[in-house]
CSV table of C-alpha atoms in Angstrom, one decimal:
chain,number,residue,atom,x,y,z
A,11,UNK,CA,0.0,0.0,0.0
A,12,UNK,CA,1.2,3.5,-0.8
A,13,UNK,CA,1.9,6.0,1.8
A,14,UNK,CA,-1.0,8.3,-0.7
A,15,UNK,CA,-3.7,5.5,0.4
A,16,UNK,CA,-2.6,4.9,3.9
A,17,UNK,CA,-2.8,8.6,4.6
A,18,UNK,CA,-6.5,8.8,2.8
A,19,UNK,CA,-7.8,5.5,4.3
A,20,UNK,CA,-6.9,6.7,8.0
A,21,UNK,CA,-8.4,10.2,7.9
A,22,UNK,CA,-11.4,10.0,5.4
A,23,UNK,CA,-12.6,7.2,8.2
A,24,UNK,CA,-12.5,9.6,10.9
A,25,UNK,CA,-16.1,10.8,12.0
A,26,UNK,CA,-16.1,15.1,11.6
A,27,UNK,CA,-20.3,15.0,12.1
A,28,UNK,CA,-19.5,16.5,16.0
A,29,UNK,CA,-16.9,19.4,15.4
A,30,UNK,CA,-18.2,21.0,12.6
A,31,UNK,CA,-18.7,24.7,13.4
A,32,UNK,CA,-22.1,27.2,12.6
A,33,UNK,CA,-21.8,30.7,12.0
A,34,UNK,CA,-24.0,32.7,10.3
A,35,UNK,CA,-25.2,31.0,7.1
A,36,UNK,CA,-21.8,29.2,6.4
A,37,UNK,CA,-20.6,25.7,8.5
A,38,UNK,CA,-17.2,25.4,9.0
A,39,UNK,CA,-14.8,22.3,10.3
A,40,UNK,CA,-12.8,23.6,13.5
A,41,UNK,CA,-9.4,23.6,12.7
A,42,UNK,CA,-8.0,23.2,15.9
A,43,UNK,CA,-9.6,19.6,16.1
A,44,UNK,CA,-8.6,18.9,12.6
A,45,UNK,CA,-5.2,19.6,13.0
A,46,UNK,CA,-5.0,17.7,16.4
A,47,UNK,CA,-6.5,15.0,14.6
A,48,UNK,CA,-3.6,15.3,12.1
A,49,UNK,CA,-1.0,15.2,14.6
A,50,UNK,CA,-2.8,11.9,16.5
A,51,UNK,CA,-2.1,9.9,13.4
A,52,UNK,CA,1.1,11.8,11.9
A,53,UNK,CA,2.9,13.9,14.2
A,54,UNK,CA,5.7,15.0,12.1
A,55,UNK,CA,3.3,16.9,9.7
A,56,UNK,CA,3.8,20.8,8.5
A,57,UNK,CA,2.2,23.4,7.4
A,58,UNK,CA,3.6,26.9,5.5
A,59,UNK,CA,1.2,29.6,4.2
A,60,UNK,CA,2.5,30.8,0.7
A,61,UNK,CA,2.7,34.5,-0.5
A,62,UNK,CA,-1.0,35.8,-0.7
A,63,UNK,CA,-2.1,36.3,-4.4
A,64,UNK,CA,-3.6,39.9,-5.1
A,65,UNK,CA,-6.1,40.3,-7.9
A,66,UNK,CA,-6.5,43.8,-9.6
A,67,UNK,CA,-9.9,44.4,-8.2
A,68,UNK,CA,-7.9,44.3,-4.6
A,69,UNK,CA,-9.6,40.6,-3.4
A,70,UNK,CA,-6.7,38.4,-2.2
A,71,UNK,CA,-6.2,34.4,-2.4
A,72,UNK,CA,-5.0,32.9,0.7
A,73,UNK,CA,-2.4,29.5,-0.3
A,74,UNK,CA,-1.3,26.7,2.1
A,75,UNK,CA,1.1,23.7,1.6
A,76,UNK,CA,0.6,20.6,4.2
A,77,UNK,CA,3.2,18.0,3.9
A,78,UNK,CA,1.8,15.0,6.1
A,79,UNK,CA,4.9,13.3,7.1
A,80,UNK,CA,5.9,9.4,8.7
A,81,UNK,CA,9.5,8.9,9.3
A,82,UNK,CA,10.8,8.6,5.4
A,83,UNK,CA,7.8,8.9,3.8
A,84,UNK,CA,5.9,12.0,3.2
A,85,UNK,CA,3.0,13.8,1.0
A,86,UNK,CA,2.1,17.2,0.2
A,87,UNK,CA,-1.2,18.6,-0.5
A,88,UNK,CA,-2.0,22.5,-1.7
A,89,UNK,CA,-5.0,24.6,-1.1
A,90,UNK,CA,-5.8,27.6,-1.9
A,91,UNK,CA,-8.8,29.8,-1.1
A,92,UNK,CA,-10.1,33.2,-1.9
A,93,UNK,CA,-10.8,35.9,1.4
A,94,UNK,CA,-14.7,35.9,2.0
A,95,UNK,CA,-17.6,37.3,3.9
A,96,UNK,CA,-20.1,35.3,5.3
A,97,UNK,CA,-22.3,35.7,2.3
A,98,UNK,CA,-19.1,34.0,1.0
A,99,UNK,CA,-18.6,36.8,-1.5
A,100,UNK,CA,-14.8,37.7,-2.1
A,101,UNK,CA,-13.6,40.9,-0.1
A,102,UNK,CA,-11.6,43.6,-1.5
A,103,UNK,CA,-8.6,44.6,0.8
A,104,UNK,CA,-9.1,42.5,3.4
A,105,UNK,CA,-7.7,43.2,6.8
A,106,UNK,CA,-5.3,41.3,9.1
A,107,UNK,CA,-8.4,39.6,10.6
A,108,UNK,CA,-10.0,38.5,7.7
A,109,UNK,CA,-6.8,37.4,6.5
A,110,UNK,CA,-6.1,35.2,9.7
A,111,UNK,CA,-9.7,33.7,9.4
A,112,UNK,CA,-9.2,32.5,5.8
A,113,UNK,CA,-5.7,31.2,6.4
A,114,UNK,CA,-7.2,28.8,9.1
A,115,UNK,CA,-10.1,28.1,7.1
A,116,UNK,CA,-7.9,27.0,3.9
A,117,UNK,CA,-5.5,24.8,6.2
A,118,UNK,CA,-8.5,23.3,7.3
A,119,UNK,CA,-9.7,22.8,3.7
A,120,UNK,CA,-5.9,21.5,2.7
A,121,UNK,CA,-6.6,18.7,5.2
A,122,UNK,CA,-9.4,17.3,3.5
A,123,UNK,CA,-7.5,16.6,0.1
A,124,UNK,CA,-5.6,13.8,2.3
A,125,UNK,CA,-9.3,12.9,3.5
A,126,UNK,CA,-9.8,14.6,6.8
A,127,UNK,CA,-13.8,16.0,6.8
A,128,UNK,CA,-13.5,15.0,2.7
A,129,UNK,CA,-16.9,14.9,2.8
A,130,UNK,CA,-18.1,17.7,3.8
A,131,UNK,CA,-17.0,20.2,1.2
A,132,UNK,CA,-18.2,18.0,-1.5
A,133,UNK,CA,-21.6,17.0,-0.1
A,134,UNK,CA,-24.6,18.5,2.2
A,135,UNK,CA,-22.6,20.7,4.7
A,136,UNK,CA,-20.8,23.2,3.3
A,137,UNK,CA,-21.0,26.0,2.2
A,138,UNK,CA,-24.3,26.9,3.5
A,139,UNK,CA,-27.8,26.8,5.1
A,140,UNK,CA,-30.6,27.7,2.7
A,141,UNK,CA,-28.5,29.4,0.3
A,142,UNK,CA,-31.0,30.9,-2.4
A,143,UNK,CA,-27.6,31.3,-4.8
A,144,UNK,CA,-28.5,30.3,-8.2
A,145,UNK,CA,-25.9,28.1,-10.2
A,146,UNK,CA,-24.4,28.7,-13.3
A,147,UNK,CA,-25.8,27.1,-15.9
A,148,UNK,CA,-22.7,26.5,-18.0
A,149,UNK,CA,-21.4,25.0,-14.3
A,150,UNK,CA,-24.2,22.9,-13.9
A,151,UNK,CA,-23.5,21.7,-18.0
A,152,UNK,CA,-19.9,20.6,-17.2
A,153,UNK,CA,-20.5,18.7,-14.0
A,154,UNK,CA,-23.0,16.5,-15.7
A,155,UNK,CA,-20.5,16.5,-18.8
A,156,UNK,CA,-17.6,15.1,-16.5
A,157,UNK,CA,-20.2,13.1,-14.8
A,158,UNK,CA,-21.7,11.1,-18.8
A,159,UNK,CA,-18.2,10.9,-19.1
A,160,UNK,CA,-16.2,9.4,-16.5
A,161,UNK,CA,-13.6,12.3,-16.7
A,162,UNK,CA,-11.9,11.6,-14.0
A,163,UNK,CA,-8.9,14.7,-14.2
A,164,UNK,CA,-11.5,16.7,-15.1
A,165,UNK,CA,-13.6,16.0,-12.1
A,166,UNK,CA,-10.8,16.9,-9.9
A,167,UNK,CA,-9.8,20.2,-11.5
A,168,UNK,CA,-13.8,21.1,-11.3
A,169,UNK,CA,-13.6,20.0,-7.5
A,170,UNK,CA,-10.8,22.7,-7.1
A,171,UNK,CA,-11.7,25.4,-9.0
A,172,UNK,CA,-15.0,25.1,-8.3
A,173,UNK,CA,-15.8,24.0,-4.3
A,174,UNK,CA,-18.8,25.5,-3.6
A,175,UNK,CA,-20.5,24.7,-6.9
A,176,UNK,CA,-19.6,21.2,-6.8
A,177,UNK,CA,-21.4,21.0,-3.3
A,178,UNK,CA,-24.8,23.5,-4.4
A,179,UNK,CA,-24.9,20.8,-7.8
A,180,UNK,CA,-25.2,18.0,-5.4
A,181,UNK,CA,-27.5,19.2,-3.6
A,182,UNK,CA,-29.7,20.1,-6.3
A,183,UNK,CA,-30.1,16.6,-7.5
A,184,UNK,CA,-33.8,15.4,-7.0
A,185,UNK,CA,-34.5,13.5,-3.0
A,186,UNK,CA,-33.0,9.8,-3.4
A,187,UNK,CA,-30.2,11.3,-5.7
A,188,UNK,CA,-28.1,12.8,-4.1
A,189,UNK,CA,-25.9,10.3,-2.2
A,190,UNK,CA,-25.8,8.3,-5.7
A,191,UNK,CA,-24.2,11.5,-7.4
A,192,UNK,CA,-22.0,12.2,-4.3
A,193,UNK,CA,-20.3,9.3,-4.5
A,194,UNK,CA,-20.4,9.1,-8.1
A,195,UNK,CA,-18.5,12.4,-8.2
A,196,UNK,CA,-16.3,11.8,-5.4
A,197,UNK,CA,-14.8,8.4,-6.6
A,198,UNK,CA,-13.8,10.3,-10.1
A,199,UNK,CA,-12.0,12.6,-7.7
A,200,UNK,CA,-10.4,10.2,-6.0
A,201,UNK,CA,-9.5,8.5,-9.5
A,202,UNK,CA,-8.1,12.2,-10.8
A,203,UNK,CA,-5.9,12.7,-8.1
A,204,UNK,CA,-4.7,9.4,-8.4
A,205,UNK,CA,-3.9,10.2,-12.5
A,206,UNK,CA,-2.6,13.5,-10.7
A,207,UNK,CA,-0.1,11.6,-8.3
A,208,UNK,CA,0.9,9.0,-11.9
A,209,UNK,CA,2.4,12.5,-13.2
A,210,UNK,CA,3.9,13.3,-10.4
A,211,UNK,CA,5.9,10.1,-10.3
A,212,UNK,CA,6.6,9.9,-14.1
A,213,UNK,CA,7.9,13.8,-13.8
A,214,UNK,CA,10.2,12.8,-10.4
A,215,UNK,CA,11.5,10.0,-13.2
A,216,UNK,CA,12.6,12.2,-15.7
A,217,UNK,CA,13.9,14.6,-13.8
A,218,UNK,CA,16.2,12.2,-11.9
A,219,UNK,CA,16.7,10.7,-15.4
A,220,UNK,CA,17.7,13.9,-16.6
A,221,UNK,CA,15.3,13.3,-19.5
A,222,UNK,CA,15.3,17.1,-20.4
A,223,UNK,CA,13.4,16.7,-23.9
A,224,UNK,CA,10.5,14.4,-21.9
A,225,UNK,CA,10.0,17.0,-19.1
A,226,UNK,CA,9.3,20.2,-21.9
A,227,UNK,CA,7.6,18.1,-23.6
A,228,UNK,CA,5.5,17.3,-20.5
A,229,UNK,CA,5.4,21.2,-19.6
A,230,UNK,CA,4.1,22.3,-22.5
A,231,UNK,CA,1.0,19.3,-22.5
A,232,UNK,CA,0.3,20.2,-19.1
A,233,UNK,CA,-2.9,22.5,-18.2
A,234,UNK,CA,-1.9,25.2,-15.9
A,235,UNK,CA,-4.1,24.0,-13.2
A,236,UNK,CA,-2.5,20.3,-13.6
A,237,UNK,CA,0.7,21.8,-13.2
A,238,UNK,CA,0.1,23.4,-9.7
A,239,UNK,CA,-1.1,19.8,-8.6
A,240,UNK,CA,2.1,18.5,-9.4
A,241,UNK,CA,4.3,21.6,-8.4
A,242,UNK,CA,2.4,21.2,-5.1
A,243,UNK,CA,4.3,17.4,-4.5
A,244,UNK,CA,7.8,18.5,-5.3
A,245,UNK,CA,10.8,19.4,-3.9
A,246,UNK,CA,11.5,22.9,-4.0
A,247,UNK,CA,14.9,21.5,-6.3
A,248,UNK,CA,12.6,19.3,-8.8
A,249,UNK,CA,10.1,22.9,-8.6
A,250,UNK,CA,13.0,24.5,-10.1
A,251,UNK,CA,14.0,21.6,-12.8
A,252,UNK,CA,10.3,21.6,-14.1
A,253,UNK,CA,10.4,25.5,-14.1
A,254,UNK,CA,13.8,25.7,-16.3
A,255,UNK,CA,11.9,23.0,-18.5
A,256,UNK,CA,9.7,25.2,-19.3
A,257,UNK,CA,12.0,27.2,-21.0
């Protein structure tokens, strides 16, 4: 068994139902239990928060890399999330407080890629209570795309580009639905990130192959957002091969 499965077969069994947190419309997993919870299974684990990124219009997107850690082995996971109000509507220059909030939030959120609360922010939970939102049409068209078509790399990029619209599409499905689509949905994800974690591994080949041609030809194939998956499971040394590849 890989360290990838152990890692999601021990936290995605942990019951989150009693430490999930209610404020205003929005639910919200307490990140001091989530990261104690961490730290019961893999103590040597880490976290870093990454340079925020700052959109023209002044809204900022908080980034996080956990690396969950067992002697030799370890695994990194990225997250990234945008700083909201509780209408969940991005804020333009947020202060230090908002700032604070959505950093804990997102490391919270980071944890549930290695399947800690997984459920929750692709299911009934989150984002909110009673939302009267509408959804997208042209979102609404992809997900049942991805879904008539088994995509499974494409379900995982829609899962992380688009959280809460993943969770309000579920929940729109007709009474006796909905647990069908869930888990429809979530085992492509879980199949995408495994396609995901099959680059990263073909990448760490040719790099320590020194297979210069294979790795700019690999760059240039790559979607941007697949690229950030695997950039988020390298060294900081193989980060700056792929990056000189690209040249």
């Amino acid at each position: 068994m890989s360290f990838a499965r152990q890692v999601w077969d021990n936290l995605s069994n942990v019951n989150v139902s009693q430490h999930v947190e209610k404020k205003n419309n929005l639910s919200y997993l307490s990140w001091a239990w989530a990261w104690g919870t961490l730290m019961e299974y893999y103590p040597e684990s880490v976290y870093a928060f990454e340079p925020l990124q700052i959109s023209a219009d002044g809204t900022v997107e908080v980034w996080v890399s956990v690396t969950v850690s067992q002697g030799e082995k370890s695994l990194t996971r990225q997250m990234w999330l945008p700083v909201m109000d509780y209408r969940n509507k991005a804020i333009p220059n947020p202060n230090t407080f908002d700032l604070n909030k959505t950093r804990m939030r997102c490391l919270t959120k980071c944890l549930a890629m290695f399947g800690l609360g997984h459920y929750i922010y692709a299911g009934e939970d989150l984002p909110s209570e009673g939302s009267t939102r509408s959804i997208d049409p042209a979102f609404a068209d992809r997900f049942s795309e991805i879904i008539k078509e088994s995509n499974a790399l494409a379900a995982r990029l829609f899962e992380m580009q688009h959280p809460n619209e993943t969770g309000e599409l579920i929940n729109s499905a007709p009474d006796g639905q909905k647990t069908k689509l869930k888990k429809t949905f979530g085992d492509l994800v879980k199949e995408g990130q495994s396609v995901i974690d099959g680059f990263v591994v073909d990448v760490k080949n040719m790099i320590d192959s020194e297979d210069d041609a294979g790795l700019s030809e690999f760059v240039g194939d790559c979607q941007p957002e697949v690229k950030r998956l695997i950039a988020a499971q390298l060294t900081q040394e193989e980060i700056e091969v792929l990056k000189r590849a690209k040249q």
